[in-house]
Coordinates of N, CA and C in Angstrom, one line a residue:
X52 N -10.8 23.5 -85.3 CA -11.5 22.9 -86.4 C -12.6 23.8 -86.9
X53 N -12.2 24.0 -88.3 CA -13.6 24.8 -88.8 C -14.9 24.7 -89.2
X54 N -16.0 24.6 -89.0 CA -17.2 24.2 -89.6 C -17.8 24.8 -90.2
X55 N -18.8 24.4 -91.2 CA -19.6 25.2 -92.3 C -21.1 25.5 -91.2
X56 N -21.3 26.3 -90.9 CA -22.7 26.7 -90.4 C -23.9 26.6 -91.5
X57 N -25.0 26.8 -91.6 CA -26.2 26.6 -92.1 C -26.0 28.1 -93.1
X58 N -25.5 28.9 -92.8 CA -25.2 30.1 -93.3 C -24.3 30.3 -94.4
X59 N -23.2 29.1 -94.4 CA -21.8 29.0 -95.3 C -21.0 29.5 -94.6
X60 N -21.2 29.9 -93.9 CA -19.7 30.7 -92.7 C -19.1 29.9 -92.3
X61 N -18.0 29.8 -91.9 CA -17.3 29.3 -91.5 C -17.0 29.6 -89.5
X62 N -16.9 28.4 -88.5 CA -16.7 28.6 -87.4 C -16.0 28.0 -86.7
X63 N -15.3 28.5 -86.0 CA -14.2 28.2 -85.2 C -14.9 28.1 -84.0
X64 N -15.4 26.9 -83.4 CA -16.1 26.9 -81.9 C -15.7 25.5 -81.5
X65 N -14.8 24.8 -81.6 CA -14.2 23.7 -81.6 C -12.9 23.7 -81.0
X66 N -13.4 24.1 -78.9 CA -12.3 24.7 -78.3 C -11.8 23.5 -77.7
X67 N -10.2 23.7 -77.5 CA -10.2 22.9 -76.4 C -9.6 23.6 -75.4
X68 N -9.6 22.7 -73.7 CA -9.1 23.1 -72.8 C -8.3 23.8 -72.2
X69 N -7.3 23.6 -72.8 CA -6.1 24.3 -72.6 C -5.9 26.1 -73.4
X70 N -6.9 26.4 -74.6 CA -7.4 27.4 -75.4 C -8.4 28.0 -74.6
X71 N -9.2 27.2 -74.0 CA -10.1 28.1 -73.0 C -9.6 28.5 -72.0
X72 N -8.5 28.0 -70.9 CA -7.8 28.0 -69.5 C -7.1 29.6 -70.0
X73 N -7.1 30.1 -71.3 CA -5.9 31.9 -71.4 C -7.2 32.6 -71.7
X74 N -8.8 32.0 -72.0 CA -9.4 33.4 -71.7 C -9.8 33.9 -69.9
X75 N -10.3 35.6 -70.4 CA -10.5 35.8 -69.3 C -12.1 35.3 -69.1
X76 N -12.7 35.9 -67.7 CA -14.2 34.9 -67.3 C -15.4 35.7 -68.6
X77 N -14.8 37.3 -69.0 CA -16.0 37.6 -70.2 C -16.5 36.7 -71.4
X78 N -14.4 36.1 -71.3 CA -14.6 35.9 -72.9 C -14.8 34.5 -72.6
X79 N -14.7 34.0 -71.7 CA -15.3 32.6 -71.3 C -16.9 32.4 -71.7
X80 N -17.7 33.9 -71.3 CA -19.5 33.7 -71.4 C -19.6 34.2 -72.2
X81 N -18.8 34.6 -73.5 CA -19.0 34.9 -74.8 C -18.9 34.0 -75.7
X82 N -17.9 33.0 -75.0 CA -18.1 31.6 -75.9 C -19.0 30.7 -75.9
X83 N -19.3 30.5 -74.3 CA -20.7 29.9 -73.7 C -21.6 30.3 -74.4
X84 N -21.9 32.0 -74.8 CA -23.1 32.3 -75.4 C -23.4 32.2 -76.8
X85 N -22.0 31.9 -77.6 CA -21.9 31.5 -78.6 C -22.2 30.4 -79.3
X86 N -21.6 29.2 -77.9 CA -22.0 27.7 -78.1 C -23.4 27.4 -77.6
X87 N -24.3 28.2 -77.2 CA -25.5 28.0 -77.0 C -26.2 28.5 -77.8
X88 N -25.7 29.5 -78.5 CA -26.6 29.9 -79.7 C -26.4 28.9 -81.2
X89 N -25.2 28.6 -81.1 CA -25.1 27.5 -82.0 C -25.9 26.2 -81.7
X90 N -25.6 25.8 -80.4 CA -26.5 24.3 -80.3 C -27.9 24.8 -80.4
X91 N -28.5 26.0 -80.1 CA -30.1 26.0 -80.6 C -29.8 25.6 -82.2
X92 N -28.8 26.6 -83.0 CA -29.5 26.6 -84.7 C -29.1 25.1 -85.1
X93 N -28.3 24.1 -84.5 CA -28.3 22.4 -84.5 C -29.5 22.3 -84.7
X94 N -29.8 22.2 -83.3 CA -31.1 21.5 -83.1 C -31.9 21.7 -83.7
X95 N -32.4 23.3 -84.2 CA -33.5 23.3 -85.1 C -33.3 22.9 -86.4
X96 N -32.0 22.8 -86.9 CA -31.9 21.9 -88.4 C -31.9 20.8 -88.0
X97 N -32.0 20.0 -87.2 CA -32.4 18.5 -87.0 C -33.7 18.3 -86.8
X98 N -34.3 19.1 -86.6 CA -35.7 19.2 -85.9 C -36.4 19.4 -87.5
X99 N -35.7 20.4 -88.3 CA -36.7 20.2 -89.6 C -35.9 19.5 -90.8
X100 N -35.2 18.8 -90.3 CA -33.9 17.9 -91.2 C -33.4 18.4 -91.9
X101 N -32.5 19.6 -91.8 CA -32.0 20.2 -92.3 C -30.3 20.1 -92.1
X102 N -30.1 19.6 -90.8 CA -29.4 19.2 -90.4 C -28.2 18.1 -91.2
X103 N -26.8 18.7 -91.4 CA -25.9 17.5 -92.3 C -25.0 17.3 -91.7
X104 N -24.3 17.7 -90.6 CA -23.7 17.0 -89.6 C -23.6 17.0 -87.9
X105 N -24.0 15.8 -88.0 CA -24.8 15.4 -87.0 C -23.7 15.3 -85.8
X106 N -22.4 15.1 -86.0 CA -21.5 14.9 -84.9 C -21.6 15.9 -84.5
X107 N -21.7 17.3 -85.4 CA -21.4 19.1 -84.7 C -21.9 18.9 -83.3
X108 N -23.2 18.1 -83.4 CA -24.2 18.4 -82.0 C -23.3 17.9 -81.0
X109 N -22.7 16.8 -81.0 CA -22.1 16.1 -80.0 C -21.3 17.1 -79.2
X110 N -20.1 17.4 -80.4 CA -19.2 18.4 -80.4 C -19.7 20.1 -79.5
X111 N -20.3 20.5 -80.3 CA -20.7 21.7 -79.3 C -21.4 21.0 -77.6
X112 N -21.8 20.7 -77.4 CA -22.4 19.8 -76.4 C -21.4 19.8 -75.5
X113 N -20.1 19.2 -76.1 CA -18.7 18.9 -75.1 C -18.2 20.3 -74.8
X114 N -18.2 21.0 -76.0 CA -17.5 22.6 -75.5 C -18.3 23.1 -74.7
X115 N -19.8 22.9 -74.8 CA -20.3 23.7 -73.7 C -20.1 23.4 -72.3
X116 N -20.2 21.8 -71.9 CA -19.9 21.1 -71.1 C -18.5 21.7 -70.2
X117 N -17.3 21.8 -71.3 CA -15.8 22.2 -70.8 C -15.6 23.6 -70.5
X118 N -17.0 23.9 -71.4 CA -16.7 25.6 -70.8 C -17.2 25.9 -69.1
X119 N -18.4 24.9 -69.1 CA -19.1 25.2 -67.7 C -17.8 24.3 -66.7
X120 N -17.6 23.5 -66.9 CA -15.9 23.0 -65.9 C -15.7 23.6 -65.5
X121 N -14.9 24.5 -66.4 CA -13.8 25.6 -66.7 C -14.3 26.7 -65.0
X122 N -15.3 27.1 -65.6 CA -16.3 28.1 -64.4 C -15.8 27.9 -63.1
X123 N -16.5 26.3 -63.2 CA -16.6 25.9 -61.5 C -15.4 25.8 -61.5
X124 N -14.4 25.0 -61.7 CA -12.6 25.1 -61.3 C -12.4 26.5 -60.9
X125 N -12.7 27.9 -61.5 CA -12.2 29.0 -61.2 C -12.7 29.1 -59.9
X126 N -14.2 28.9 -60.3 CA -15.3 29.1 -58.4 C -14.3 28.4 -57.5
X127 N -14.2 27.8 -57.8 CA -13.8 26.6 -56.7 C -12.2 27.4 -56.0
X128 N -11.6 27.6 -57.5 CA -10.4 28.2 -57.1 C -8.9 26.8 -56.7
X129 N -9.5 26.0 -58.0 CA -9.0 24.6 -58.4 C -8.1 24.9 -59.8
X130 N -6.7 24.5 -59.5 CA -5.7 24.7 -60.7 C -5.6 23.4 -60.9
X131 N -5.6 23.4 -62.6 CA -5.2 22.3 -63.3 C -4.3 21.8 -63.8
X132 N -3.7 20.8 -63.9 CA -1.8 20.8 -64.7 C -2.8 19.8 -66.0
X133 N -1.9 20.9 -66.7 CA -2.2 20.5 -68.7 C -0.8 19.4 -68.5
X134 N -1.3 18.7 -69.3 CA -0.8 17.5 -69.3 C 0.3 17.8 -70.9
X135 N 1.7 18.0 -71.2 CA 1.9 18.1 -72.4 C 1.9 17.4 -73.6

């Protein structure tokens, strides 16, 4: 899913599970650092209401959540079955 950033850019950060389970662990904390750099520039356009959609937060929030999962399952050394 694409979103319009504060910038006009357009971003693809609207992963899901089974799209994160084929990176490897780099590009796993490139996305992590991606989705954290995005939920800071949220929050500060909500913070000076600038902010125009408000779901994004939710949304990044979950990817970051699924990406930190993702981690510990590897740590753990826990396979998942994708459900088709």
């Amino acid at each position: 899913m694409a979103e319009e950033d504060g910038a006009g850019e357009h971003r693809d950060t609207d992963a899901k599970a089974s799209e994160l389970r084929e990176l490897g662990n780099e590009e796993l904390l490139n996305k992590l650092r991606e989705a954290k750099e995005e939920l800071f520039n949220l929050r500060f356009q909500a913070a000076t209401g600038q902010l125009e959609n408000h779901g994004r937060l939710k949304a990044v929030r979950k990817d970051i959540a699924r990406i930190y999962t993702l981690m510990r399952e590897r740590e753990l050394g826990i396979e998942t079955v994708e459900s088709a």
